[in-house]
């Protein structure tokens, strides 16, 4: 069988277009409606997606007036979805800056148990000062410090997941011996950020380790991904940029002694799908007209660290923006936005339209054939192992993708007709880690 | 209608008897089997129990060799159960010592959302030095310090749950206004233990606040319960002790200006049910014979802070045990065990049998009629508002209770024939808190 595409469905309330909630079809309180998300996951499972995914931050993001705000805690949400599905992988975001490794390692292992081996963790360090203020801090730790903590956090999590050997549970009723104590050991971790004795209070989970996902594309982020990530979500606007990112990350991974096949790179794509080109463009236009530019300008100003009045709607971005080095927040997002605006000489109003649709991810309007072509082009040109599909409108955009784009990818022999495994690792073609192997590989840090 | 009993099902792997996993009927790896727990919850819901409940501690407890160890993270487990049930309340234990209020408040609010208002939180401070070592500490904070943190933790949680007014979501598609920013406010909490800006990143949940449960019976524990708890689980061995505890806690609650009806007191009962008295005793004896006394003696020695060799199996407890004041761990559990042994002049072997069955909770073997009588006696004698039912063997002990004891309680007019509400608060006859009322009541601290 030829090399196969991987598809993740990135789900977010009524869709990735910021005005999607205003469409007549949308449920504006979908953000807290578990049945909405269970329905979306069933649609993605019908399309045989590898996984569904939720972004997250432990702080209220954005302007409550402007668009749906607030969301269910993602490990709770994954568990609710696990109960409504049977095969699709379940990936949630959680912060290494604002969690304890013992609690979080246990939570993801628990999701892995209740889902029969379908859990994945998108490891983030949580940019921005606002989240810090919910956790006893006046400001976020520095970018490099957050990534240093993230690496140690992952080492602790691996050690906890491996603190029970797979066969530690003996369950010998006759002899009255439940477990083999020798196969459940403390981890005795003592590091810069954490002291954790262990063992975990949970037997080893079906996947051994939940799948590790990473989604930051800064230098620190790529370093973390090369060392630990098994799937990477990334925002890339052009084929050339995506190819460069892909080659760079695969090379970094190989340089650390890992097989580059064990890291799957999935750029984001925001498809706006219509039966005809005109229908797709009409939907895109309808959505863009629902954006309130004043709200969006305030958000853009915050990201760019300028005042809203420094961003007249019908002019290009000011010339004197800060360098990425000065940004302690979401570095790669910042650079992507500035680069996009400069390369395409967009006015602020045009930039807002582009960002409102996909927040920096590649937007693509067209027929199912055209969307499939766009996907295959990048896949075959060394820019992607698959895609992070971010429908502009939910559920209709996901239904259109699952029912009309996926069959085309299948006809071209690039996507599964059914699941061949039961775990998320199996969907992504990744091995189940054994405790031994990992102790060696990870201990090298 | 006469005053009604409340029943909570305290669920733990194969049952509360420590040797229950060794019975032929038991699934010895039930502790990580979500289908097992979903089945138990369905049985409890069939019996119209108010709620199911899970104990928890963020550390591996007990000897892996001896009995099932490790458990699914309880908010994950509740969510999985929510998907398999529709009415029964869902209570999980979580520690205020080893969690952040922002994350935990959000998690319980999320469970409340996904379950349609069925979430409850058993607030614990987590006794013992072992858990501390999983969280960067060499030892646990002092007992009083843990309770001081717990109180402030709850204040922060209330404020976060109330940081969105119930009608904050406007969802005006036409005007493009999703939420009313004025009704979503920071909490700006600055206290001894926490600085939390808020607001929560989640709209207010169906119950407003998840039900607050408390289960520690030390002086500090009773103080916390009187101020905050809406249901209290307690271990009481005799009617007189239970009456004294009940009167004391109701009086403390009233002294703080709360209606004593708003705190429901549920002593634990470990029923061992048989069709006849002989059958019940036979099951009890079968279970006790499966206990391995050497394991149990080691556990008892740890609780009593002595060496195992200081506890000869066929002698009573040594005279010179520490006072409760010297115990920084689970104070009330310690006193209960020592008092039980001294009052009934039990040998260590006999004490181990009693504790193996119920870990200090009241065990009661008999027919469904006798169990119902025992429950009604305490309920009518001012010792209980209901019971925390802890079946010795699961699922069979819960089935016996739901299908044979509950109908008798119902015949006596003391228990519901069906749910009359949809939320956990409604089952317990407790009002849904409004943000305003709570700001006043809680702000008095």
GROMACS .gro file of C-alpha atoms in nm, chain B residues 4-435:
model
  432
  449UNK     CA    1  -3.692   1.095   5.305
  450UNK     CA    2  -3.373   0.892   5.323
  451UNK     CA    3  -3.077   0.971   5.100
  452UNK     CA    4  -2.861   0.693   4.965
  453UNK     CA    5  -2.517   0.721   4.818
  454UNK     CA    6  -2.337   0.423   4.663
  455UNK     CA    7  -1.967   0.432   4.750
  456UNK     CA    8  -1.804   0.230   4.471
  457UNK     CA    9  -1.460   0.072   4.487
  458UNK     CA   10  -1.333  -0.188   4.239
  459UNK     CA   11  -1.457  -0.531   4.354
  460UNK     CA   12  -1.606  -0.404   4.681
  461UNK     CA   13  -1.516  -0.266   5.021
  462UNK     CA   14  -1.409  -0.593   5.171
  463UNK     CA   15  -1.038  -0.612   5.111
  464UNK     CA   16  -1.054  -0.976   5.001
  465UNK     CA   17  -1.353  -0.928   4.770
  466UNK     CA   18  -1.131  -0.948   4.462
  467UNK     CA   19  -1.050  -1.312   4.552
  468UNK     CA   20  -1.409  -1.432   4.522
  469UNK     CA   21  -1.481  -1.647   4.214
  470UNK     CA   22  -1.740  -1.393   4.094
  471UNK     CA   23  -1.502  -1.095   4.104
  472UNK     CA   24  -1.320  -0.932   3.812
  473UNK     CA   25  -0.981  -0.871   3.973
  474UNK     CA   26  -0.889  -0.591   3.731
  475UNK     CA   27  -1.220  -0.408   3.775
  476UNK     CA   28  -1.026  -0.112   3.917
  477UNK     CA   29  -0.932   0.003   3.565
  478UNK     CA   30  -1.240  -0.126   3.385
  479UNK     CA   31  -1.471   0.158   3.294
  480UNK     CA   32  -1.747  -0.083   3.186
  481UNK     CA   33  -1.749  -0.228   3.538
  482UNK     CA   34  -1.813   0.115   3.686
  483UNK     CA   35  -2.071   0.207   3.426
  484UNK     CA   36  -2.254  -0.115   3.513
  485UNK     CA   37  -2.240  -0.037   3.885
  486UNK     CA   38  -2.377   0.311   3.827
  487UNK     CA   39  -2.662   0.171   3.620
  488UNK     CA   40  -2.750  -0.065   3.906
  489UNK     CA   41  -2.746   0.223   4.153
  490UNK     CA   42  -2.960   0.431   3.918
  491UNK     CA   43  -3.205   0.142   3.887
  492UNK     CA   44  -3.227   0.158   4.269
  493UNK     CA   45  -3.282   0.538   4.248
  494UNK     CA   46  -2.980   0.614   4.466
  495UNK     CA   47  -2.910   0.984   4.504
  496UNK     CA   48  -2.553   0.942   4.387
  497UNK     CA   49  -2.246   0.731   4.333
  498UNK     CA   50  -1.917   0.826   4.493
  499UNK     CA   51  -1.545   0.756   4.450
  500UNK     CA   52  -1.271   0.804   4.706
  501UNK     CA   53  -0.932   0.915   4.579
  502UNK     CA   54  -0.581   1.013   4.667
  503UNK     CA   55  -0.303   1.130   4.434
  504UNK     CA   56  -0.067   0.856   4.547
  505UNK     CA   57  -0.053   0.479   4.517
  506UNK     CA   58  -0.212   0.355   4.838
  507UNK     CA   59  -0.158   0.022   5.000
  508UNK     CA   60   0.033  -0.288   4.908
  509UNK     CA   61   0.007  -0.385   4.542
  510UNK     CA   62   0.057  -0.746   4.640
  511UNK     CA   63  -0.243  -0.750   4.869
  512UNK     CA   64  -0.540  -0.611   4.682
  513UNK     CA   65  -0.636  -0.413   4.370
  514UNK     CA   66  -0.434  -0.092   4.363
  515UNK     CA   67  -0.448   0.213   4.143
  516UNK     CA   68  -0.762   0.371   4.006
  517UNK     CA   69  -0.891   0.584   3.723
  518UNK     CA   70  -0.880   0.958   3.788
  519UNK     CA   71  -1.225   1.026   3.936
  520UNK     CA   72  -1.340   1.321   3.721
  521UNK     CA   73  -1.258   1.113   3.414
  522UNK     CA   74  -1.445   0.822   3.568
  523UNK     CA   75  -1.750   1.038   3.652
  524UNK     CA   76  -1.761   1.164   3.296
  525UNK     CA   77  -1.757   0.811   3.159
  526UNK     CA   78  -2.038   0.720   3.397
  527UNK     CA   79  -2.235   1.031   3.305
  528UNK     CA   80  -2.249   0.902   2.949
  529UNK     CA   81  -2.394   0.568   3.066
  530UNK     CA   82  -2.660   0.709   3.301
  531UNK     CA   83  -2.913   0.991   3.298
  532UNK     CA   84  -3.022   1.084   3.649
  533UNK     CA   85  -2.795   0.960   3.926
  534UNK     CA   86  -2.560   1.208   4.096
  535UNK     CA   87  -2.185   1.176   4.042
  536UNK     CA   88  -1.947   1.256   4.327
  537UNK     CA   89  -1.569   1.242   4.307
  538UNK     CA   90  -1.299   1.310   4.560
  539UNK     CA   91  -1.028   1.565   4.485
  540UNK     CA   92  -0.757   1.713   4.700
  541UNK     CA   93  -0.725   2.082   4.781
  542UNK     CA   94  -0.366   2.026   4.887
  543UNK     CA   95  -0.244   1.887   4.556
  544UNK     CA   96  -0.451   2.075   4.300
  545UNK     CA   97  -0.483   2.432   4.175
  546UNK     CA   98  -0.824   2.589   4.231
  547UNK     CA   99  -0.855   2.720   3.876
  548UNK     CA  100  -0.802   2.378   3.715
  549UNK     CA  101  -1.012   2.187   3.964
  550UNK     CA  102  -1.302   2.433   3.969
  551UNK     CA  103  -1.312   2.411   3.592
  552UNK     CA  104  -1.299   2.034   3.592
  553UNK     CA  105  -1.593   1.995   3.827
  554UNK     CA  106  -1.789   2.261   3.641
  555UNK     CA  107  -1.715   2.069   3.321
  556UNK     CA  108  -1.845   1.745   3.473
  557UNK     CA  109  -2.152   1.939   3.582
  558UNK     CA  110  -2.206   2.060   3.226
  559UNK     CA  111  -2.157   1.723   3.057
  560UNK     CA  112  -2.382   1.544   3.310
  561UNK     CA  113  -2.664   1.798   3.303
  562UNK     CA  114  -2.609   1.909   3.663
  563UNK     CA  115  -2.512   1.589   3.841
  564UNK     CA  116  -2.162   1.668   3.970
  565UNK     CA  117  -2.046   1.666   4.331
  566UNK     CA  118  -1.702   1.722   4.480
  567UNK     CA  119  -1.584   1.549   4.794
  568UNK     CA  120  -1.333   1.798   4.929
  569UNK     CA  121  -1.033   1.635   5.098
  570UNK     CA  122  -0.700   1.766   5.221
  571UNK     CA  123  -0.516   1.433   5.163
  572UNK     CA  124  -0.353   1.295   5.475
  573UNK     CA  125  -0.009   1.139   5.487
  574UNK     CA  126   0.345   1.211   5.378
  575UNK     CA  127   0.341   0.986   5.070
  576UNK     CA  128   0.120   1.203   4.851
  577UNK     CA  129   0.336   1.507   4.929
  578UNK     CA  130   0.634   1.333   4.774
  579UNK     CA  131   0.455   1.322   4.438
  580UNK     CA  132   0.421   1.702   4.445
  581UNK     CA  133   0.765   1.848   4.510
  582UNK     CA  134   0.731   1.827   4.891
  583UNK     CA  135   0.925   1.622   5.144
  584UNK     CA  136   0.626   1.593   5.376
  585UNK     CA  137   0.261   1.694   5.397
  586UNK     CA  138   0.171   2.041   5.521
  587UNK     CA  139   0.046   2.038   5.882
  588UNK     CA  140  -0.316   1.935   5.941
  589UNK     CA  141  -0.436   2.286   6.030
  590UNK     CA  142  -0.246   2.437   5.738
  591UNK     CA  143  -0.409   2.192   5.498
  592UNK     CA  144  -0.753   2.287   5.627
  593UNK     CA  145  -0.676   2.657   5.603
  594UNK     CA  146  -0.578   2.606   5.240
  595UNK     CA  147  -0.893   2.397   5.182
  596UNK     CA  148  -1.118   2.679   5.304
  597UNK     CA  149  -0.948   2.935   5.083
  598UNK     CA  150  -0.952   2.688   4.793
  599UNK     CA  151  -1.330   2.661   4.828
  600UNK     CA  152  -1.372   3.039   4.839
  601UNK     CA  153  -1.178   3.064   4.515
  602UNK     CA  154  -1.381   2.783   4.357
  603UNK     CA  155  -1.713   2.950   4.452
  604UNK     CA  156  -1.593   3.280   4.312
  605UNK     CA  157  -1.483   3.117   3.986
  606UNK     CA  158  -1.811   2.927   3.949
  607UNK     CA  159  -1.992   3.257   4.003
  608UNK     CA  160  -1.765   3.460   3.775
  609UNK     CA  161  -2.013   3.409   3.492
  610UNK     CA  162  -2.367   3.512   3.569
  611UNK     CA  163  -2.630   3.265   3.458
  612UNK     CA  164  -2.752   3.492   3.180
  613UNK     CA  165  -2.409   3.606   3.060
  614UNK     CA  166  -2.453   3.431   2.725
  615UNK     CA  167  -2.668   3.655   2.507
  616UNK     CA  168  -2.604   3.479   2.174
  617UNK     CA  169  -2.753   3.759   1.966
  618UNK     CA  170  -2.663   3.649   1.614
  619UNK     CA  171  -2.825   3.949   1.451
  620UNK     CA  172  -2.630   4.205   1.653
  621UNK     CA  173  -2.315   3.994   1.654
  622UNK     CA  174  -2.299   3.998   2.033
  623UNK     CA  175  -2.226   3.658   2.185
  624UNK     CA  176  -2.186   3.737   2.554
  625UNK     CA  177  -2.244   4.028   2.789
  626UNK     CA  178  -1.894   4.117   2.909
  627UNK     CA  179  -2.036   4.298   3.212
  628UNK     CA  180  -2.172   3.967   3.340
  629UNK     CA  181  -1.837   3.788   3.316
  630UNK     CA  182  -1.601   3.936   3.571
  631UNK     CA  183  -1.255   3.869   3.713
  632UNK     CA  184  -1.254   3.751   4.072
  633UNK     CA  185  -0.920   3.914   4.162
  634UNK     CA  186  -0.869   3.682   4.456
  635UNK     CA  187  -0.563   3.759   4.669
  636UNK     CA  188  -0.526   3.540   4.977
  637UNK     CA  189  -0.279   3.356   5.194
  638UNK     CA  190  -0.254   3.057   4.960
  639UNK     CA  191  -0.379   3.175   4.624
  640UNK     CA  192  -0.381   3.466   4.384
  641UNK     CA  193  -0.633   3.399   4.109
  642UNK     CA  194  -0.756   3.660   3.866
  643UNK     CA  195  -1.031   3.472   3.685
  644UNK     CA  196  -1.291   3.469   3.544
  645UNK     CA  197  -1.334   3.097   3.485
  646UNK     CA  198  -1.303   2.995   3.119
  647UNK     CA  199  -1.641   2.825   3.127
  648UNK     CA  200  -1.998   2.955   3.155
  649UNK     CA  201  -2.181   2.886   3.482
  650UNK     CA  202  -2.280   2.521   3.513
  651UNK     CA  203  -2.630   2.372   3.548
  652UNK     CA  204  -2.611   2.344   3.927
  653UNK     CA  205  -2.432   2.676   3.971
  654UNK     CA  206  -2.200   2.499   4.212
  655UNK     CA  207  -2.133   2.128   4.208
  656UNK     CA  208  -2.254   1.975   4.536
  657UNK     CA  209  -1.990   2.007   4.809
  658UNK     CA  210  -1.925   1.690   5.006
  659UNK     CA  211  -1.693   1.641   5.301
  660UNK     CA  212  -1.575   1.323   5.467
  661UNK     CA  213  -1.322   1.401   5.739
  662UNK     CA  214  -1.441   1.392   6.099
  663UNK     CA  215  -1.151   1.556   6.283
  664UNK     CA  216  -1.216   1.891   6.455
  665UNK     CA  217  -1.078   2.075   6.152
  666UNK     CA  218  -1.281   1.850   5.925
  667UNK     CA  219  -1.606   1.917   6.110
  668UNK     CA  220  -1.533   2.289   6.100
  669UNK     CA  221  -1.489   2.277   5.724
  670UNK     CA  222  -1.803   2.065   5.685
  671UNK     CA  223  -2.017   2.299   5.896
  672UNK     CA  224  -1.915   2.594   5.682
  673UNK     CA  225  -1.920   2.446   5.334
  674UNK     CA  226  -2.047   2.088   5.309
  675UNK     CA  227  -2.389   1.993   5.175
  676UNK     CA  228  -2.341   1.620   5.229
  677UNK     CA  229  -2.111   1.455   5.481
  678UNK     CA  230  -1.986   1.096   5.470
  679UNK     CA  231  -1.873   0.969   5.809
  680UNK     CA  232  -1.762   0.643   5.970
  681UNK     CA  233  -1.962   0.572   6.289
  682UNK     CA  234  -1.964   0.239   6.468
  683UNK     CA  235  -2.239   0.285   6.726
  684UNK     CA  236  -2.576   0.456   6.735
  685UNK     CA  237  -2.466   0.672   7.028
  686UNK     CA  238  -2.152   0.791   6.847
  687UNK     CA  239  -2.352   0.858   6.532
  688UNK     CA  240  -2.616   1.056   6.723
  689UNK     CA  241  -2.350   1.264   6.893
  690UNK     CA  242  -2.175   1.333   6.562
  691UNK     CA  243  -2.504   1.420   6.393
  692UNK     CA  244  -2.615   1.658   6.669
  693UNK     CA  245  -2.272   1.820   6.688
  694UNK     CA  246  -2.242   1.882   6.315
  695UNK     CA  247  -2.598   2.012   6.279
  696UNK     CA  248  -2.537   2.248   6.572
  697UNK     CA  249  -2.208   2.371   6.429
  698UNK     CA  250  -2.382   2.431   6.096
  699UNK     CA  251  -2.663   2.625   6.258
  700UNK     CA  252  -2.413   2.826   6.463
  701UNK     CA  253  -2.265   2.954   6.137
  702UNK     CA  254  -2.606   3.079   6.029
  703UNK     CA  255  -2.679   2.793   5.790
  704UNK     CA  256  -3.005   2.599   5.794
  705UNK     CA  257  -2.906   2.256   5.934
  706UNK     CA  258  -3.138   2.099   5.676
  707UNK     CA  259  -2.886   2.204   5.411
  708UNK     CA  260  -2.623   1.960   5.537
  709UNK     CA  261  -2.706   1.593   5.489
  710UNK     CA  262  -2.521   1.350   5.714
  711UNK     CA  263  -2.464   1.000   5.575
  712UNK     CA  264  -2.281   0.745   5.789
  713UNK     CA  265  -2.115   0.459   5.607
  714UNK     CA  266  -2.266   0.113   5.621
  715UNK     CA  267  -2.108  -0.203   5.482
  716UNK     CA  268  -2.400  -0.437   5.430
  717UNK     CA  269  -2.335  -0.807   5.374
  718UNK     CA  270  -2.673  -0.925   5.251
  719UNK     CA  271  -2.803  -1.282   5.235
  720UNK     CA  272  -3.143  -1.436   5.163
  721UNK     CA  273  -3.124  -1.572   5.517
  722UNK     CA  274  -2.919  -1.478   5.821
  723UNK     CA  275  -2.710  -1.790   5.771
  724UNK     CA  276  -2.640  -1.703   5.409
  725UNK     CA  277  -2.523  -1.355   5.505
  726UNK     CA  278  -2.298  -1.486   5.779
  727UNK     CA  279  -2.159  -1.748   5.546
  728UNK     CA  280  -2.062  -1.480   5.294
  729UNK     CA  281  -1.906  -1.269   5.567
  730UNK     CA  282  -1.708  -1.564   5.694
  731UNK     CA  283  -1.599  -1.663   5.344
  732UNK     CA  284  -1.468  -1.312   5.290
  733UNK     CA  285  -1.289  -1.290   5.623
  734UNK     CA  286  -1.114  -1.619   5.562
  735UNK     CA  287  -0.972  -1.478   5.240
  736UNK     CA  288  -0.795  -1.197   5.425
  737UNK     CA  289  -0.422  -1.253   5.456
  738UNK     CA  290  -0.354  -1.140   5.814
  739UNK     CA  291   0.013  -1.059   5.761
  740UNK     CA  292  -0.063  -0.800   5.492
  741UNK     CA  293  -0.341  -0.652   5.700
  742UNK     CA  294  -0.122  -0.633   6.011
  743UNK     CA  295   0.139  -0.433   5.821
  744UNK     CA  296  -0.128  -0.188   5.709
  745UNK     CA  297  -0.268  -0.155   6.061
  746UNK     CA  298   0.081  -0.098   6.202
  747UNK     CA  299   0.133   0.185   5.953
  748UNK     CA  300  -0.195   0.350   6.051
  749UNK     CA  301  -0.116   0.318   6.421
  750UNK     CA  302   0.244   0.436   6.377
  751UNK     CA  303   0.391   0.122   6.536
  752UNK     CA  304   0.600  -0.172   6.407
  753UNK     CA  305   0.410  -0.482   6.283
  754UNK     CA  306   0.586  -0.692   6.549
  755UNK     CA  307   0.429  -0.472   6.815
  756UNK     CA  308   0.090  -0.614   6.709
  757UNK     CA  309   0.077  -0.987   6.793
  758UNK     CA  310  -0.227  -1.127   6.615
  759UNK     CA  311  -0.393  -1.280   6.917
  760UNK     CA  312  -0.348  -0.995   7.163
  761UNK     CA  313  -0.522  -0.664   7.205
  762UNK     CA  314  -0.367  -0.337   7.086
  763UNK     CA  315  -0.071  -0.213   7.292
  764UNK     CA  316  -0.161   0.034   7.567
  765UNK     CA  317   0.083   0.308   7.471
  766UNK     CA  318  -0.041   0.429   7.131
  767UNK     CA  319   0.002   0.794   7.027
  768UNK     CA  320  -0.273   1.047   7.101
  769UNK     CA  321  -0.484   1.178   6.811
  770UNK     CA  322  -0.317   1.514   6.859
  771UNK     CA  323   0.014   1.365   6.755
  772UNK     CA  324  -0.129   1.228   6.432
  773UNK     CA  325  -0.086   1.457   6.132
  774UNK     CA  326  -0.262   1.214   5.903
  775UNK     CA  327  -0.617   1.087   5.901
  776UNK     CA  328  -0.698   1.184   6.258
  777UNK     CA  329  -1.056   1.067   6.282
  778UNK     CA  330  -0.985   0.730   6.118
  779UNK     CA  331  -0.706   0.672   6.370
  780UNK     CA  332  -0.927   0.745   6.669
  781UNK     CA  333  -1.212   0.536   6.533
  782UNK     CA  334  -0.991   0.228   6.497
  783UNK     CA  335  -0.836   0.260   6.842
  784UNK     CA  336  -1.172   0.325   7.005
  785UNK     CA  337  -1.335   0.031   6.829
  786UNK     CA  338  -1.056  -0.207   6.937
  787UNK     CA  339  -1.059  -0.090   7.298
  788UNK     CA  340  -1.436  -0.075   7.337
  789UNK     CA  341  -1.493  -0.426   7.208
  790UNK     CA  342  -1.165  -0.561   7.350
  791UNK     CA  343  -1.073  -0.699   7.007
  792UNK     CA  344  -0.756  -0.890   6.939
  793UNK     CA  345  -0.549  -0.768   6.648
  794UNK     CA  346  -0.681  -1.061   6.443
  795UNK     CA  347  -1.042  -0.971   6.522
  796UNK     CA  348  -0.977  -0.603   6.455
  797UNK     CA  349  -0.826  -0.690   6.117
  798UNK     CA  350  -1.144  -0.883   6.030
  799UNK     CA  351  -1.358  -0.584   6.121
  800UNK     CA  352  -1.141  -0.338   5.931
  801UNK     CA  353  -1.097  -0.570   5.633
  802UNK     CA  354  -1.472  -0.565   5.592
  803UNK     CA  355  -1.527  -0.194   5.617
  804UNK     CA  356  -1.206  -0.010   5.703
  805UNK     CA  357  -1.367   0.140   6.013
  806UNK     CA  358  -1.717   0.179   5.875
  807UNK     CA  359  -2.009  -0.003   6.034
  808UNK     CA  360  -2.043  -0.353   5.893
  809UNK     CA  361  -2.383  -0.520   5.905
  810UNK     CA  362  -2.462  -0.874   5.797
  811UNK     CA  363  -2.818  -0.988   5.757
  812UNK     CA  364  -3.125  -1.024   5.545
  813UNK     CA  365  -3.264  -0.733   5.342
  814UNK     CA  366  -3.523  -0.681   5.618
  815UNK     CA  367  -3.254  -0.663   5.885
  816UNK     CA  368  -3.042  -0.422   5.681
  817UNK     CA  369  -3.346  -0.203   5.621
  818UNK     CA  370  -3.424  -0.213   5.994
  819UNK     CA  371  -3.070  -0.110   6.082
  820UNK     CA  372  -3.092   0.183   5.839
  821UNK     CA  373  -3.432   0.298   5.957
  822UNK     CA  374  -3.330   0.277   6.323
  823UNK     CA  375  -3.046   0.525   6.280
  824UNK     CA  376  -3.247   0.744   6.043
  825UNK     CA  377  -3.532   0.775   6.293
  826UNK     CA  378  -3.306   0.811   6.597
  827UNK     CA  379  -3.140   1.132   6.482
  828UNK     CA  380  -2.819   0.965   6.371
  829UNK     CA  381  -2.842   0.997   5.993
  830UNK     CA  382  -3.014   1.172   5.701
  831UNK     CA  383  -2.931   0.872   5.491
  832UNK     CA  384  -2.650   0.630   5.429
  833UNK     CA  385  -2.329   0.594   5.241
  834UNK     CA  386  -2.377   0.237   5.121
  835UNK     CA  387  -2.046   0.052   5.085
  836UNK     CA  388  -2.112  -0.297   4.946
  837UNK     CA  389  -1.858  -0.555   5.059
  838UNK     CA  390  -1.868  -0.717   4.715
  839UNK     CA  391  -1.938  -0.551   4.379
  840UNK     CA  392  -2.150  -0.573   4.176
  841UNK     CA  393  -2.346  -0.842   4.367
  842UNK     CA  394  -2.370  -0.650   4.697
  843UNK     CA  395  -2.502  -0.342   4.522
  844UNK     CA  396  -2.754  -0.547   4.326
  845UNK     CA  397  -2.876  -0.706   4.648
  846UNK     CA  398  -2.916  -0.365   4.809
  847UNK     CA  399  -3.084  -0.197   4.511
  848UNK     CA  400  -3.318  -0.485   4.435
  849UNK     CA  401  -3.398  -0.612   4.785
  850UNK     CA  402  -3.328  -0.347   5.051
  851UNK     CA  403  -3.447  -0.041   4.857
  852UNK     CA  404  -3.798  -0.187   4.795
  853UNK     CA  405  -3.839  -0.236   5.171
  854UNK     CA  406  -3.735   0.122   5.243
  855UNK     CA  407  -3.981   0.228   4.978
  856UNK     CA  408  -4.264   0.024   5.134
  857UNK     CA  409  -4.198   0.206   5.457
  858UNK     CA  410  -4.244   0.537   5.277
  859UNK     CA  411  -3.887   0.648   5.338
  860UNK     CA  412  -3.736   0.637   4.992
  861UNK     CA  413  -3.830   0.760   4.647
  862UNK     CA  414  -3.994   0.536   4.391
  863UNK     CA  415  -3.846   0.751   4.116
  864UNK     CA  416  -3.634   1.061   4.077
  865UNK     CA  417  -3.833   1.380   4.105
  866UNK     CA  418  -3.555   1.608   3.977
  867UNK     CA  419  -3.273   1.590   3.728
  868UNK     CA  420  -2.980   1.736   3.923
  869UNK     CA  421  -2.782   1.603   4.217
  870UNK     CA  422  -2.892   1.906   4.420
  871UNK     CA  423  -3.254   1.820   4.351
  872UNK     CA  424  -3.201   1.459   4.465
  873UNK     CA  425  -3.060   1.584   4.797
  874UNK     CA  426  -3.330   1.850   4.829
  875UNK     CA  427  -3.083   2.136   4.809
  876UNK     CA  428  -3.135   2.470   4.637
  877UNK     CA  429  -2.940   2.585   4.334
  878UNK     CA  430  -2.713   2.864   4.461
  879UNK     CA  431  -2.745   3.204   4.301
  880UNK     CA  432  -2.421   3.402   4.267
   0.00000   0.00000   0.00000
